[in-house]
Amino acid sequence: MAAAHLSAQILQPVLPCCGSFRRVNATGIPSTSPSPLTTTFKTRNQKLKWARKLSLVEQSSPPKPTFDVEGLVSFLYDDLPHLFDDQGIDRTAYDERVKFRDPITKHDTISGYLFNISLLKILFRPLFQLHWVKQTGPYEITTRWTMVMKFMLLSWKPELVFTGTSVMGINPNNGKFCSHVDFWDSIQSNEYFSPEGLWDVLRQLRIYKTPDLETPRYQILKRTANYEVRKYAPFIVVETNGDKLSGSTGFNAVAGYIFGKNSTTEKIPMTTPVFTQALDPDLSDVSIQIVLPSEKDLSSLPDPNQETVNLRKVEGGIAAALKFSGKPTEDVVREKERALRSSLVKDGLKSKMGCLLARYNDPGRTWSFMMRNEVLIWLEDFSLD
């Protein structure tokens, strides 16, 4: 599954049971301005001519639907979360000749569509999360979602993440879905077949070694070509002063706390990643942190033995994360921070001061090309609308 925002010049397809095109705005939601059946436009200095069928009604003075579109919205809220579980989706809600398209896959029957879902379940073990469902036309419903998958055929089981929107056309004759077109947030060229889409899949197959330890809980709201937007649940850290983002000063003090150097000599399970956080524009006011297990709370945790070590609850929130491998030297970390902040400005997102470096691996036991590192920047606000 997938979807992404396209430029205002890219057309969504019109399926056989409909009669006109609808343009797609920058949010991935179709607008109501009509366009001709076949449009020629330029993308990255190459002329592309394509006409894809999507909207299920003439947009100039469409007839009033004879079925309950709001009921279909409610149906999708209930049905789509079962996309990859044993229950599955209700095939009776779809035409036998339903048209499914995403950037690298197409099927023209409900049987082919369901086969694609079954194949994904075997190869990738996908986790699907539905964010919202909206009516975007008289015979059209749009959904937004996140899908996280692990490719089970590779020994390192890489994680692939896709987010986007699906535009679902409704057959005006029977009220069933006759089209389903996905757009991925991570690419610009979403029309089938998209080489950019294939490359987006392949580049996520690289090796990142993530230890089998507890991590702070987060939900991926959106994945672009350059970063993820995550919603973090609250978590507790033990922290002390550090020297620089890439430094290790203070690590022994916070590690000592979880290894038993606390008021009750309690040993606390290790987690990942280790955070270093800078709170100032110069990225020089740094603390080093270890996240404590999620079942712990401040009232039940022992006090640190050292006065320079503190316990603190992080309230969570929305953060942008840029993942990279290799040794996270200070120059590399600052370069990644600048790149991430530049992408956020380009995308119109307001970020907070400072950043975090997340290091998931023991540098003495992990090849540098397999290391998982992330730069995170907290956002002021974020909306999936």
Coordinates of C-alpha atoms in Angstrom, one line a residue, residues 117-317:
I117 CA -2.1 -8.8 -0.1
S118 CA -1.4 -12.5 0.6
L119 CA 2.0 -12.3 -1.0
L120 CA 2.9 -9.2 1.1
K121 CA 1.9 -11.1 4.2
I122 CA 4.2 -14.0 3.4
L123 CA 7.3 -12.0 2.3
F124 CA 7.1 -8.9 4.5
R125 CA 4.9 -9.4 7.6
P126 CA 3.4 -5.9 7.2
L127 CA 1.9 -3.8 10.0
F128 CA -0.7 -1.5 8.7
Q129 CA -2.0 1.6 10.5
L130 CA -4.9 3.7 9.2
H131 CA -4.7 7.4 10.1
W132 CA -7.9 8.8 8.5
V133 CA -10.6 8.3 5.9
K134 CA -12.3 11.2 4.1
Q135 CA -14.8 11.7 1.3
T136 CA -12.9 13.7 -1.3
G137 CA -15.5 13.6 -4.1
P138 CA -19.1 12.5 -4.8
Y139 CA -17.8 9.0 -5.8
E140 CA -14.4 9.1 -4.2
I141 CA -12.9 8.4 -0.8
T142 CA -9.2 9.0 0.3
T143 CA -7.4 7.3 3.1
R144 CA -4.1 8.0 4.8
W145 CA -2.0 5.2 6.3
T146 CA 1.4 3.9 7.4
M147 CA 2.8 0.5 6.6
V148 CA 5.9 -1.0 8.2
M149 CA 7.3 -4.3 6.8
K150 CA 10.2 -6.6 7.5
F151 CA 11.5 -8.5 4.5
M152 CA 11.7 -12.1 5.9
L153 CA 13.8 -13.6 3.0
L154 CA 16.9 -11.6 4.0
S155 CA 18.9 -12.7 7.0
W156 CA 19.0 -9.2 8.5
K157 CA 15.3 -8.7 7.9
P158 CA 15.4 -5.1 6.8
E159 CA 12.5 -2.8 7.8
L160 CA 10.7 -1.1 4.9
V161 CA 8.4 1.9 5.7
F162 CA 5.8 3.4 3.4
T163 CA 3.3 6.1 4.1
G164 CA 0.9 7.8 1.9
T165 CA -2.7 8.1 0.6
S166 CA -5.0 5.8 -1.3
V167 CA -7.7 7.2 -3.6
M168 CA -10.6 4.8 -3.8
G169 CA -13.2 5.2 -6.6
I170 CA -16.8 4.1 -6.1
N171 CA -18.9 2.6 -8.8
P172 CA -22.0 4.8 -9.0
N173 CA -24.1 1.9 -10.3
N174 CA -23.7 -0.4 -7.3
G175 CA -21.8 1.6 -4.5
K176 CA -18.8 -0.8 -4.6
F177 CA -15.2 0.2 -4.9
C178 CA -14.0 -0.1 -8.4
S179 CA -10.6 1.6 -8.1
H180 CA -7.8 1.8 -5.6
V181 CA -4.7 4.0 -6.4
D182 CA -1.9 4.5 -4.0
F183 CA 0.5 7.4 -3.8
W184 CA 3.7 7.2 -1.7
D185 CA 5.0 10.2 0.3
S186 CA 8.6 9.2 -0.4
I187 CA 8.6 9.7 -4.2
Q188 CA 7.5 12.2 -6.8
S189 CA 6.8 9.9 -9.7
N190 CA 3.9 7.8 -8.5
E191 CA 2.4 6.6 -11.9
Y192 CA 2.9 2.9 -12.6
F193 CA 5.6 1.7 -13.4
S194 CA 7.8 4.1 -11.4
P195 CA 11.6 3.4 -11.4
E196 CA 11.8 5.9 -8.6
G197 CA 9.4 3.7 -6.7
L198 CA 11.4 0.6 -7.3
W199 CA 14.6 2.4 -6.1
D200 CA 12.7 3.5 -3.0
V201 CA 12.1 -0.1 -2.2
L202 CA 15.6 -1.3 -2.9
R203 CA 17.4 1.4 -0.9
Q204 CA 15.5 0.3 2.2
L205 CA 17.0 -3.2 2.0
R206 CA 20.4 -2.1 3.2
I207 CA 21.8 -3.5 6.5
Y208 CA 21.1 -1.6 9.7
K209 CA 22.0 -3.5 12.9
T210 CA 19.4 -2.7 15.6
P211 CA 20.1 -4.5 18.9
D212 CA 17.3 -6.7 20.3
L213 CA 16.6 -4.3 23.1
E214 CA 13.7 -2.1 24.1
T215 CA 13.5 1.3 22.4
P216 CA 11.3 4.3 23.1
R217 CA 7.9 3.7 21.6
Y218 CA 7.0 5.7 18.5
Q219 CA 4.5 5.7 15.6
I220 CA 5.7 6.6 12.1
L221 CA 3.3 9.3 10.8
K222 CA 5.0 10.0 7.5
R223 CA 8.1 9.0 5.6
T224 CA 9.6 11.3 3.0
A225 CA 12.6 10.7 0.8
N226 CA 14.8 12.1 3.4
Y227 CA 13.3 11.6 6.9
E228 CA 10.6 10.2 9.0
V229 CA 8.0 12.0 11.1
R230 CA 7.4 10.1 14.4
K231 CA 5.1 10.5 17.3
Y232 CA 6.9 9.5 20.5
A233 CA 5.2 8.3 23.6
P234 CA 6.5 9.7 26.9
F235 CA 9.6 7.9 28.3
I236 CA 12.1 8.3 31.2
V237 CA 15.8 8.9 30.9
V238 CA 18.7 8.9 33.2
E239 CA 21.1 11.7 32.2
T240 CA 24.1 13.7 33.0
N241 CA 26.3 16.3 31.3
G242 CA 28.1 15.5 28.1
D243 CA 30.8 17.3 26.1
K244 CA 29.6 17.1 22.5
L245 CA 26.9 15.3 20.4
S246 CA 29.3 12.6 19.2
G247 CA 31.1 12.3 22.5
S248 CA 30.9 9.6 25.2
T249 CA 31.7 11.8 28.3
G250 CA 29.2 10.9 31.0
F251 CA 28.2 7.5 29.6
N252 CA 29.9 5.6 32.4
A253 CA 27.9 7.6 34.9
V254 CA 24.5 6.9 33.4
A255 CA 25.4 3.3 32.6
G256 CA 26.6 2.9 36.2
Y257 CA 23.1 3.9 37.4
I258 CA 21.4 1.0 35.5
F259 CA 24.1 -1.4 36.5
G260 CA 23.4 -0.9 40.1
K261 CA 25.1 2.3 41.3
N262 CA 21.8 3.6 42.7
S263 CA 20.2 3.9 46.1
T264 CA 18.8 0.3 46.1
T265 CA 21.6 -1.3 44.0
E266 CA 18.9 -2.3 41.6
K267 CA 20.1 -3.5 38.2
I268 CA 17.9 -2.2 35.4
P269 CA 17.8 -3.7 31.9
M270 CA 19.7 -1.9 29.2
T271 CA 17.8 -0.3 26.3
T272 CA 18.7 1.4 23.0
P273 CA 19.5 3.9 21.7
V274 CA 21.9 6.1 23.8
F275 CA 20.9 9.7 23.3
T276 CA 23.0 12.8 23.3
Q277 CA 21.0 16.0 23.2
A278 CA 21.9 19.6 22.5
L279 CA 19.5 22.3 23.6
D280 CA 21.1 25.4 22.1
P281 CA 21.6 26.7 18.5
D282 CA 25.3 26.0 18.7
L283 CA 24.7 22.4 19.7
S284 CA 27.2 22.8 22.6
D285 CA 25.0 22.5 25.7
V286 CA 24.9 18.7 25.7
S287 CA 23.6 15.9 27.9
I288 CA 24.0 12.2 27.5
Q289 CA 21.0 9.9 28.2
I290 CA 19.9 6.3 28.5
V291 CA 16.3 5.5 28.2
L292 CA 14.8 3.4 31.0
P293 CA 12.4 0.5 30.5
S294 CA 8.8 1.5 29.8
E295 CA 7.4 -0.3 32.8
K296 CA 9.4 2.0 35.1
D297 CA 8.0 5.3 36.5
L298 CA 9.7 8.0 38.4
S299 CA 8.1 7.1 41.7
S300 CA 9.4 3.6 41.7
L301 CA 12.9 4.2 40.4
P302 CA 15.8 4.3 42.9
D303 CA 17.7 7.6 43.3
P304 CA 21.1 8.0 41.6
N305 CA 24.2 7.8 43.8
Q306 CA 25.9 10.7 42.0
E307 CA 24.5 14.2 42.3
T308 CA 25.4 14.9 38.6
V309 CA 23.1 12.1 37.5
N310 CA 19.4 12.9 37.2
L311 CA 16.1 11.1 36.3
R312 CA 13.8 13.0 33.9
K313 CA 10.5 12.2 32.2
V314 CA 10.5 13.2 28.5
E315 CA 6.9 14.1 27.5
G316 CA 7.3 12.7 24.0
G317 CA 5.9 14.5 21.0

